[in-house]
Amino acid sequence: MTMFHFFNCAILTFGPHAVYYSATPLSEYDTLGTSVKAALVYLGTALVKLVCLATFLQMSENDGFDPYQELLKALIGFIDVAGLYFALTQLTHRNISQNHKFQAVGLGWAFADSVLHRLAPLWVGARGLEFTWDYILQGLEANANLVLSISLAALGSLIWLRKNKPKTLIPIIYACAGIVATMPSITSDAMLIACQFLFFPSGCSVVSYEIPVTF
């Protein structure tokens, strides 16, 4: 039963990436290499972000709002933008169109994020003796992050790859890119609140249920 729960959560987390690749023209144009390169760029970007967070952010003893720390987090978030810029403009790609390029980059970016942040928790926790909603919420979070990553790659494509941009849309494009870049990925806390509101309207917390283990 616990392995069944693990496989369900793993399919919910990583399945949409495979479905998106197979259901779109990305598979026909063989853009897997572009997605793999984008995933490697994401891993390097995540390492740089980790070093910056550990170096510049300070652990506060209280939970109060610190404008300086929040601004610093937002600025560090732009490292993702730099990584996407490198993936979209500096990597060597096959002869594919601009539309396929940003989709492949966004897909590889989102898949690497899911593997880095969700594979180990799923493997360790989803096979436990207790059933919790946390790992299902992680899968939903991965789906939302897939949409967010492709959207950010699309904005980057409009900014850096398209030459004939409408002048009236340039401020809107940059404003949207800044908002998407500085906002965090749809976090598990936000998803938890939303799902608690939908599934537990009385306001109670997510309940853990004991599942008997069968061999």
Coordinates of N, CA and C in Angstrom, one line a residue:
M1 N 0.8 -1.2 0.0 CA 0.0 0.0 0.0 C 0.9 1.3 0.0
T2 N 1.9 1.2 0.8 CA 2.8 2.4 0.8 C 3.5 2.7 -0.5
M3 N 4.0 1.6 -1.2 CA 4.6 1.7 -2.5 C 3.6 2.2 -3.5
F4 N 2.3 1.8 -3.4 CA 1.3 2.3 -4.3 C 1.1 3.8 -4.1
H5 N 1.1 4.2 -2.8 CA 1.0 5.7 -2.6 C 2.2 6.4 -3.1
F6 N 3.4 5.9 -3.0 CA 4.6 6.5 -3.5 C 4.5 6.6 -5.1
F7 N 4.0 5.5 -5.7 CA 4.0 5.6 -7.2 C 2.9 6.6 -7.7
N8 N 1.8 6.6 -6.9 CA 0.7 7.6 -7.3 C 1.3 9.0 -7.2
C9 N 2.0 9.3 -6.1 CA 2.5 10.7 -5.9 C 3.6 11.0 -6.9
A10 N 4.4 10.0 -7.2 CA 5.5 10.2 -8.2 C 4.9 10.5 -9.6
I11 N 3.9 9.7 -10.0 CA 3.2 10.0 -11.3 C 2.6 11.3 -11.3
L12 N 2.0 11.7 -10.2 CA 1.4 13.1 -10.2 C 2.4 14.2 -10.3
T13 N 3.6 13.9 -9.7 CA 4.7 14.9 -9.7 C 5.4 15.0 -11.0
F14 N 5.8 13.8 -11.6 CA 6.6 13.8 -12.8 C 5.9 13.5 -14.1
G15 N 4.7 12.9 -13.9 CA 4.0 12.5 -15.1 C 3.6 13.6 -16.1
P16 N 3.1 14.8 -15.6 CA 2.8 15.9 -16.5 C 3.9 16.3 -17.4
H17 N 5.2 16.2 -16.9 CA 6.3 16.6 -17.7 C 6.4 15.7 -18.9
A18 N 6.3 14.4 -18.7 CA 6.3 13.5 -19.8 C 5.1 13.6 -20.8
V19 N 4.0 13.9 -20.2 CA 2.8 14.1 -21.0 C 2.9 15.3 -21.9
Y20 N 3.4 16.4 -21.3 CA 3.6 17.7 -22.1 C 4.6 17.4 -23.2
Y21 N 5.7 16.7 -22.9 CA 6.7 16.5 -24.0 C 6.1 15.6 -25.1
S22 N 5.3 14.6 -24.8 CA 4.8 13.7 -25.8 C 3.6 14.3 -26.5
A23 N 2.8 15.1 -25.9 CA 1.6 15.6 -26.5 C 1.8 16.9 -27.3
T24 N 2.9 17.5 -27.2 CA 3.2 18.7 -28.0 C 4.2 18.4 -29.1
P25 N 4.5 19.3 -30.0 CA 5.4 19.0 -31.1 C 6.9 18.9 -30.6
L26 N 7.1 19.0 -29.3 CA 8.5 18.9 -28.8 C 9.1 17.5 -29.1
S27 N 8.3 16.5 -29.0 CA 8.8 15.1 -29.3 C 9.0 14.9 -30.8
E28 N 8.2 15.5 -31.6 CA 8.4 15.4 -33.0 C 9.7 16.0 -33.5
Y29 N 10.1 17.1 -32.9 CA 11.3 17.9 -33.3 C 12.5 17.5 -32.5
D30 N 12.3 16.4 -31.6 CA 13.5 15.9 -30.9 C 14.2 17.0 -30.1
T31 N 13.5 17.6 -29.2 CA 14.1 18.7 -28.4 C 14.5 18.2 -27.0
L32 N 14.7 16.9 -26.9 CA 15.1 16.4 -25.6 C 16.4 16.9 -25.1
G33 N 17.4 17.0 -26.1 CA 18.7 17.5 -25.8 C 18.6 19.0 -25.2
T34 N 17.8 19.8 -25.8 CA 17.6 21.1 -25.3 C 17.1 21.1 -23.8
S35 N 16.1 20.3 -23.6 CA 15.5 20.2 -22.2 C 16.6 19.7 -21.2
V36 N 17.4 18.7 -21.6 CA 18.5 18.2 -20.7 C 19.5 19.3 -20.4
K37 N 19.9 20.1 -21.4 CA 20.8 21.2 -21.2 C 20.2 22.3 -20.3
A38 N 18.9 22.6 -20.5 CA 18.2 23.5 -19.6 C 18.2 23.0 -18.1
A39 N 18.0 21.7 -18.0 CA 18.0 21.1 -16.7 C 19.4 21.2 -16.0
L40 N 20.4 21.0 -16.7 CA 21.8 21.2 -16.2 C 22.0 22.7 -15.8
V41 N 21.6 23.6 -16.6 CA 21.7 25.0 -16.3 C 20.9 25.3 -15.0
Y42 N 19.8 24.7 -14.8 CA 19.0 24.9 -13.6 C 19.8 24.4 -12.4
L43 N 20.4 23.3 -12.5 CA 21.2 22.8 -11.4 C 22.3 23.7 -11.0
G44 N 23.0 24.3 -12.0 CA 24.0 25.2 -11.7 C 23.5 26.5 -11.1
T45 N 22.3 27.0 -11.6 CA 21.7 28.1 -11.0 C 21.2 27.9 -9.6
A46 N 20.7 26.7 -9.3 CA 20.3 26.4 -7.9 C 21.4 26.4 -7.0
L47 N 22.6 25.9 -7.5 CA 23.8 25.9 -6.6 C 24.2 27.3 -6.3
V48 N 24.2 28.2 -7.3 CA 24.6 29.6 -7.1 C 23.6 30.3 -6.1
K49 N 22.3 30.0 -6.3 CA 21.3 30.6 -5.4 C 21.5 30.1 -3.9
L50 N 21.9 28.8 -3.8 CA 22.1 28.3 -2.5 C 23.3 29.0 -1.8
V51 N 24.3 29.2 -2.5 CA 25.5 29.9 -2.0 C 25.2 31.3 -1.6
C52 N 24.4 32.0 -2.4 CA 24.0 33.4 -2.1 C 23.1 33.4 -0.9
L53 N 22.1 32.5 -0.8 CA 21.2 32.5 0.3 C 22.0 32.3 1.6
A54 N 22.9 31.3 1.6 CA 23.7 31.0 2.8 C 24.7 32.1 3.1
T55 N 25.1 32.9 2.1 CA 26.1 33.9 2.4 C 25.5 35.2 2.9
F56 N 24.4 35.6 2.2 CA 23.9 37.0 2.5 C 22.7 37.1 3.4
L57 N 21.9 36.0 3.5 CA 20.7 36.0 4.3 C 21.1 35.7 5.7
Q58 N 20.5 36.4 6.7 CA 20.7 36.1 8.1 C 19.5 35.5 8.7
M59 N 19.8 34.5 9.6 CA 18.7 33.8 10.3 C 18.2 34.7 11.4
S60 N 17.0 35.2 11.4 CA 16.4 36.0 12.4 C 15.8 35.2 13.5
E61 N 15.9 35.6 14.7 CA 15.4 34.9 15.9 C 13.9 35.0 16.0
N62 N 13.3 36.1 15.5 CA 11.9 36.3 15.5 C 11.3 36.1 14.1
D63 N 10.0 36.0 14.0 CA 9.4 35.8 12.7 C 8.8 37.1 12.2
G64 N 9.4 38.2 12.6 CA 8.9 39.5 12.1 C 9.3 39.7 10.7
F65 N 8.6 40.7 10.0 CA 8.9 41.0 8.6 C 10.1 41.9 8.6
D66 N 11.1 41.5 7.8 CA 12.3 42.3 7.6 C 12.4 42.7 6.2
P67 N 12.1 44.0 5.9 CA 12.1 44.5 4.5 C 13.4 44.2 3.7
Y68 N 14.5 44.4 4.4 CA 15.8 44.2 3.8 C 16.0 42.8 3.4
Q69 N 15.7 41.8 4.2 CA 15.8 40.4 3.9 C 14.9 40.0 2.8
E70 N 13.7 40.5 2.8 CA 12.7 40.2 1.7 C 13.2 40.7 0.4
L71 N 13.7 42.0 0.4 CA 14.3 42.6 -0.8 C 15.4 41.8 -1.3
L72 N 16.3 41.3 -0.4 CA 17.4 40.5 -0.8 C 17.0 39.2 -1.4
K73 N 16.0 38.6 -0.8 CA 15.4 37.3 -1.4 C 14.9 37.6 -2.8
A74 N 14.2 38.7 -3.0 CA 13.7 39.0 -4.4 C 14.9 39.2 -5.4
L75 N 15.9 39.9 -4.9 CA 17.1 40.1 -5.8 C 17.8 38.8 -6.1
I76 N 17.9 37.9 -5.1 CA 18.5 36.6 -5.4 C 17.6 35.8 -6.4
G77 N 16.3 36.0 -6.3 CA 15.4 35.3 -7.2 C 15.7 35.7 -8.7
F78 N 16.3 36.8 -9.0 CA 16.7 37.1 -10.3 C 17.8 36.3 -10.9
I79 N 18.5 35.5 -10.0 CA 19.5 34.5 -10.5 C 18.8 33.5 -11.5
D80 N 17.5 33.2 -11.2 CA 16.8 32.3 -12.1 C 16.7 33.0 -13.5
V81 N 16.4 34.3 -13.5 CA 16.3 35.0 -14.8 C 17.6 34.9 -15.5
A82 N 18.7 35.1 -14.8 CA 20.0 35.0 -15.5 C 20.3 33.6 -16.0
G83 N 19.9 32.6 -15.3 CA 20.0 31.2 -15.8 C 19.1 30.9 -17.0
L84 N 17.9 31.4 -17.0 CA 17.0 31.3 -18.2 C 17.6 32.0 -19.4
Y85 N 18.2 33.2 -19.1 CA 18.8 34.0 -20.2 C 19.9 33.2 -20.8
F86 N 20.7 32.6 -20.0 CA 21.8 31.7 -20.5 C 21.3 30.5 -21.3
A87 N 20.2 29.9 -20.8 CA 19.7 28.7 -21.4 C 19.0 29.1 -22.8
L88 N 18.4 30.2 -22.8 CA 17.7 30.6 -24.1 C 18.6 31.2 -25.1
T89 N 19.6 31.9 -24.7 CA 20.4 32.6 -25.7 C 21.8 32.1 -25.9
Q90 N 22.4 31.4 -24.9 CA 23.8 31.0 -25.1 C 24.0 29.5 -25.4
L91 N 23.0 28.7 -25.0 CA 23.2 27.3 -25.3 C 23.0 27.0 -26.8
T92 N 23.7 26.0 -27.3 CA 23.6 25.7 -28.7 C 22.4 24.7 -28.8
H93 N 21.4 25.1 -29.7 CA 20.2 24.3 -29.9 C 20.2 23.7 -31.3
R94 N 19.4 22.7 -31.5 CA 19.2 22.2 -32.8 C 18.4 23.3 -33.6
N95 N 18.2 23.1 -34.8 CA 17.5 24.0 -35.7 C 16.0 23.9 -35.4
I96 N 15.5 24.5 -34.3 CA 14.1 24.5 -33.9 C 13.6 25.9 -33.8
S97 N 12.3 26.1 -33.8 CA 11.7 27.4 -33.8 C 11.8 28.0 -32.4
Q98 N 11.5 29.3 -32.4 CA 11.5 30.0 -31.1 C 10.5 29.4 -30.2
N99 N 9.3 29.1 -30.7 CA 8.2 28.6 -29.8 C 8.6 27.2 -29.2
H100 N 9.3 26.4 -30.0 CA 9.7 25.1 -29.4 C 10.9 25.2 -28.5
K101 N 11.7 26.2 -28.7 CA 12.9 26.4 -27.9 C 12.5 26.8 -26.5
F102 N 11.6 27.8 -26.3 CA 11.2 28.2 -25.0 C 10.4 27.1 -24.2
Q103 N 9.6 26.4 -25.0 CA 8.9 25.3 -24.3 C 9.8 24.2 -23.8
A104 N 10.8 23.9 -24.6 CA 11.8 22.8 -24.2 C 12.6 23.3 -23.0
V105 N 13.0 24.6 -23.0 CA 13.8 25.1 -21.9 C 12.9 25.1 -20.7
G106 N 11.7 25.6 -20.8 CA 10.8 25.7 -19.6 C 10.5 24.3 -19.1
L107 N 10.4 23.3 -19.9 CA 10.1 21.9 -19.5 C 11.3 21.3 -18.8
G108 N 12.5 21.5 -19.3 CA 13.7 21.0 -18.6 C 13.9 21.7 -17.3
W109 N 13.6 23.0 -17.3 CA 13.8 23.8 -16.0 C 12.8 23.3 -15.0
A110 N 11.6 23.0 -15.3 CA 10.6 22.6 -14.3 C 10.9 21.1 -13.9
F111 N 11.3 20.3 -14.8 CA 11.6 18.9 -14.4 C 12.8 18.8 -13.5
A112 N 13.8 19.6 -13.7 CA 15.0 19.6 -12.8 C 14.6 20.2 -11.4
D113 N 13.7 21.2 -11.4 CA 13.2 21.7 -10.1 C 12.5 20.6 -9.3
S114 N 11.6 19.8 -10.0 CA 10.9 18.7 -9.4 C 11.8 17.7 -8.9
V115 N 12.8 17.3 -9.7 CA 13.7 16.2 -9.2 C 14.6 16.7 -8.0
L116 N 15.0 18.0 -8.1 CA 15.9 18.5 -7.0 C 15.1 18.7 -5.7
H117 N 13.9 19.1 -5.7 CA 13.2 19.5 -4.5 C 12.2 18.5 -4.1
R118 N 11.8 17.5 -4.9 CA 10.6 16.7 -4.5 C 10.9 15.2 -4.6
L119 N 11.9 14.8 -5.3 CA 12.2 13.3 -5.5 C 12.6 12.7 -4.1
A120 N 13.6 13.3 -3.4 CA 14.0 12.8 -2.2 C 12.9 12.8 -1.1
P121 N 12.1 13.9 -0.9 CA 11.0 13.8 0.0 C 10.0 12.7 -0.3
L122 N 9.7 12.5 -1.6 CA 8.8 11.5 -2.0 C 9.3 10.1 -1.6
W123 N 10.6 9.9 -2.0 CA 11.1 8.6 -1.7 C 11.2 8.3 -0.2
V124 N 11.5 9.3 0.6 CA 11.7 9.0 2.0 C 10.3 9.0 2.7
G125 N 9.4 10.0 2.3 CA 8.2 10.2 3.1 C 7.0 9.4 2.6
A126 N 6.8 9.4 1.3 CA 5.6 8.8 0.7 C 5.5 7.3 0.9
R127 N 6.7 6.7 1.3 CA 6.7 5.2 1.6 C 6.5 5.0 3.1
G128 N 6.2 6.0 3.8 CA 6.0 5.8 5.3 C 4.7 5.1 5.6
L129 N 4.6 4.9 6.9 CA 3.4 4.1 7.4 C 2.1 5.0 7.5
E130 N 2.3 6.3 7.5 CA 1.2 7.2 7.6 C 0.9 7.8 6.2
F131 N -0.4 7.9 5.9 CA -0.8 8.6 4.7 C -1.1 10.1 5.1
T132 N -0.4 11.0 4.4 CA -0.7 12.4 4.5 C -0.9 13.0 3.2
W133 N -1.6 14.2 3.2 CA -1.8 14.9 2.0 C -0.6 15.6 1.5
D134 N 0.5 15.7 2.2 CA 1.6 16.6 1.9 C 2.2 16.2 0.5
Y135 N 2.3 14.9 0.3 CA 3.0 14.5 -1.0 C 2.1 14.6 -2.2
I136 N 0.8 14.5 -2.0 CA -0.1 14.9 -3.1 C -0.1 16.4 -3.4
L137 N 0.0 17.2 -2.3 CA 0.2 18.6 -2.5 C 1.5 18.9 -3.2
Q138 N 2.5 18.2 -3.0 CA 3.8 18.4 -3.7 C 3.6 18.1 -5.2
G139 N 2.9 17.1 -5.5 CA 2.6 16.8 -6.9 C 1.8 18.0 -7.6
L140 N 0.8 18.5 -6.9 CA 0.1 19.6 -7.4 C 1.0 20.8 -7.6
E141 N 1.9 21.0 -6.6 CA 2.8 22.1 -6.7 C 3.8 22.0 -7.9
A142 N 4.2 20.7 -8.1 CA 5.1 20.5 -9.3 C 4.3 20.9 -10.6
N143 N 3.0 20.6 -10.7 CA 2.2 20.9 -11.9 C 2.1 22.4 -12.0
A144 N 1.9 23.1 -10.9 CA 1.8 24.6 -11.0 C 3.2 25.2 -11.4
N145 N 4.3 24.6 -10.9 CA 5.6 25.1 -11.2 C 5.9 24.8 -12.6
L146 N 5.4 23.8 -13.2 CA 5.6 23.5 -14.7 C 5.0 24.7 -15.5
V147 N 3.8 25.1 -15.1 CA 3.1 26.2 -15.8 C 3.9 27.5 -15.6
L148 N 4.4 27.7 -14.4 CA 5.2 28.9 -14.0 C 6.5 29.0 -14.8
S149 N 7.2 27.8 -14.9 CA 8.5 27.8 -15.6 C 8.3 28.0 -17.1
I150 N 7.3 27.4 -17.7 CA 7.1 27.7 -19.1 C 6.7 29.1 -19.4
S151 N 5.9 29.7 -18.5 CA 5.5 31.1 -18.6 C 6.7 32.0 -18.5
L152 N 7.6 31.7 -17.6 CA 8.7 32.6 -17.4 C 9.7 32.4 -18.6
A153 N 9.8 31.2 -19.2 CA 10.6 31.0 -20.4 C 9.9 31.7 -21.6
A154 N 8.6 31.7 -21.6 CA 7.9 32.4 -22.7 C 8.2 33.9 -22.6
L155 N 8.1 34.5 -21.4 CA 8.4 35.9 -21.3 C 9.9 36.2 -21.6
G156 N 10.8 35.3 -21.2 CA 12.2 35.5 -21.6 C 12.4 35.4 -23.1
S157 N 11.6 34.6 -23.8 CA 11.7 34.5 -25.2 C 11.2 35.8 -25.9
L158 N 10.1 36.3 -25.3 CA 9.6 37.6 -25.9 C 10.6 38.7 -25.7
I159 N 11.3 38.7 -24.6 CA 12.2 39.8 -24.3 C 13.6 39.7 -25.0
W160 N 14.1 38.5 -25.1 CA 15.5 38.3 -25.5 C 15.6 37.8 -27.0
L161 N 14.6 37.1 -27.4 CA 14.7 36.4 -28.7 C 13.9 37.1 -29.8
R162 N 12.8 37.7 -29.5 CA 12.0 38.3 -30.5 C 12.4 39.7 -30.7
K163 N 12.7 40.0 -32.0 CA 13.2 41.3 -32.3 C 12.1 42.4 -32.6
N164 N 11.1 42.0 -33.2 CA 10.0 42.9 -33.6 C 8.9 42.9 -32.5
K165 N 9.3 43.3 -31.3 CA 8.3 43.4 -30.2 C 7.5 44.7 -30.4
P166 N 6.2 44.6 -30.2 CA 5.4 45.9 -30.2 C 5.8 46.8 -29.1
K167 N 6.0 48.0 -29.4 CA 6.6 49.0 -28.4 C 5.6 49.2 -27.3
T168 N 4.3 49.1 -27.5 CA 3.3 49.3 -26.5 C 3.3 48.2 -25.5
L169 N 3.8 47.0 -25.9 CA 3.7 45.9 -25.0 C 5.0 45.7 -24.2
I170 N 6.1 46.4 -24.6 CA 7.4 46.2 -23.9 C 7.3 46.5 -22.4
P171 N 6.7 47.6 -21.9 CA 6.6 47.8 -20.5 C 5.8 46.7 -19.8
I172 N 4.8 46.2 -20.4 CA 3.9 45.2 -19.8 C 4.7 43.9 -19.7
I173 N 5.5 43.6 -20.8 CA 6.3 42.3 -20.8 C 7.3 42.4 -19.7
Y174 N 8.0 43.5 -19.5 CA 9.0 43.6 -18.5 C 8.4 43.6 -17.1
A175 N 7.3 44.2 -16.9 CA 6.6 44.2 -15.6 C 6.2 42.8 -15.3
C176 N 5.6 42.0 -16.2 CA 5.2 40.7 -16.0 C 6.4 39.8 -15.6
A177 N 7.5 40.0 -16.4 CA 8.7 39.2 -16.1 C 9.2 39.5 -14.7
G178 N 9.2 40.7 -14.3 CA 9.7 41.1 -12.9 C 8.8 40.4 -11.9
I179 N 7.5 40.5 -12.1 CA 6.6 39.9 -11.1 C 6.8 38.4 -11.0
V180 N 6.8 37.7 -12.2 CA 7.0 36.3 -12.2 C 8.3 35.9 -11.6
A181 N 9.4 36.7 -11.8 CA 10.7 36.3 -11.4 C 10.9 36.5 -9.9
T182 N 10.2 37.5 -9.3 CA 10.4 37.8 -7.9 C 9.4 37.0 -7.0
M183 N 8.3 36.7 -7.6 CA 7.4 35.9 -6.8 C 7.9 34.4 -6.6
P184 N 7.8 33.8 -5.5 CA 8.3 32.4 -5.3 C 7.4 31.5 -6.1
S185 N 8.0 30.3 -6.4 CA 7.2 29.3 -7.0 C 6.0 29.0 -6.1
I186 N 4.9 28.6 -6.6 CA 3.7 28.4 -5.8 C 4.1 27.4 -4.7
T187 N 4.3 27.9 -3.5 CA 4.8 27.1 -2.4 C 3.9 26.1 -1.9
S188 N 4.4 25.2 -1.2 CA 3.6 24.2 -0.6 C 2.6 24.8 0.5
D189 N 3.1 25.9 1.2 CA 2.2 26.5 2.1 C 1.0 27.1 1.5
A190 N 1.2 27.7 0.4 CA 0.0 28.3 -0.3 C -0.9 27.2 -0.8
M191 N -0.3 26.2 -1.4 CA -1.1 25.0 -1.8 C -1.8 24.4 -0.7
L192 N -1.2 24.3 0.5 CA -1.8 23.7 1.6 C -3.0 24.5 2.1
I193 N -2.8 25.8 2.2 CA -4.0 26.6 2.6 C -5.1 26.5 1.6
A194 N -4.8 26.5 0.3 CA -5.9 26.4 -0.7 C -6.6 25.0 -0.6
C195 N -5.8 24.0 -0.4 CA -6.5 22.6 -0.3 C -7.2 22.4 1.0
Q196 N -6.7 23.0 2.1 CA -7.4 23.0 3.3 C -8.8 23.7 3.2
F197 N -8.8 24.8 2.5 CA -10.0 25.5 2.3 C -11.0 24.7 1.4
L198 N -10.5 24.0 0.4 CA -11.3 23.2 -0.4 C -11.8 21.9 0.2
F199 N -10.9 21.2 0.8 CA -11.2 19.9 1.3 C -11.6 19.9 2.8
F200 N -11.2 20.9 3.5 CA -11.5 21.0 4.9 C -12.0 22.4 5.3
P201 N -13.2 22.7 4.8 CA -13.8 24.0 5.0 C -14.0 24.4 6.4
S202 N -14.0 23.5 7.4 CA -14.2 23.8 8.8 C -12.9 24.5 9.4
G203 N -11.8 24.5 8.6 CA -10.6 25.1 9.1 C -9.7 24.2 9.8
C204 N -10.0 22.9 9.9 CA -9.1 22.0 10.6 C -7.8 21.8 9.8
S205 N -6.8 21.3 10.4 CA -5.6 21.0 9.7 C -5.7 19.7 9.0
V206 N -4.7 19.5 8.1 CA -4.7 18.3 7.3 C -4.5 17.1 8.2
V207 N -5.3 16.1 8.2 CA -5.2 15.0 9.1 C -4.4 13.8 8.5
S208 N -3.6 13.2 9.3 CA -2.9 12.0 8.9 C -3.7 10.8 9.3
Y209 N -3.7 9.8 8.4 CA -4.4 8.6 8.6 C -3.4 7.4 8.6
E210 N -3.7 6.5 9.5 CA -2.9 5.3 9.6 C -3.3 4.3 8.5
I211 N -2.3 3.8 7.8 CA -2.6 2.8 6.8 C -1.9 1.5 7.1
P212 N -2.6 0.5 7.2 CA -1.9 -0.8 7.5 C -1.0 -1.2 6.4
V213 N 0.1 -1.8 6.8 CA 1.1 -2.2 5.8 C 0.9 -3.7 5.5
T214 N 0.8 -4.0 4.3 CA 0.6 -5.4 3.9 C 1.9 -5.9 3.1
F215 N 2.2 -7.1 3.3 CA 3.4 -7.6 2.7 C 3.0 -8.8 1.8

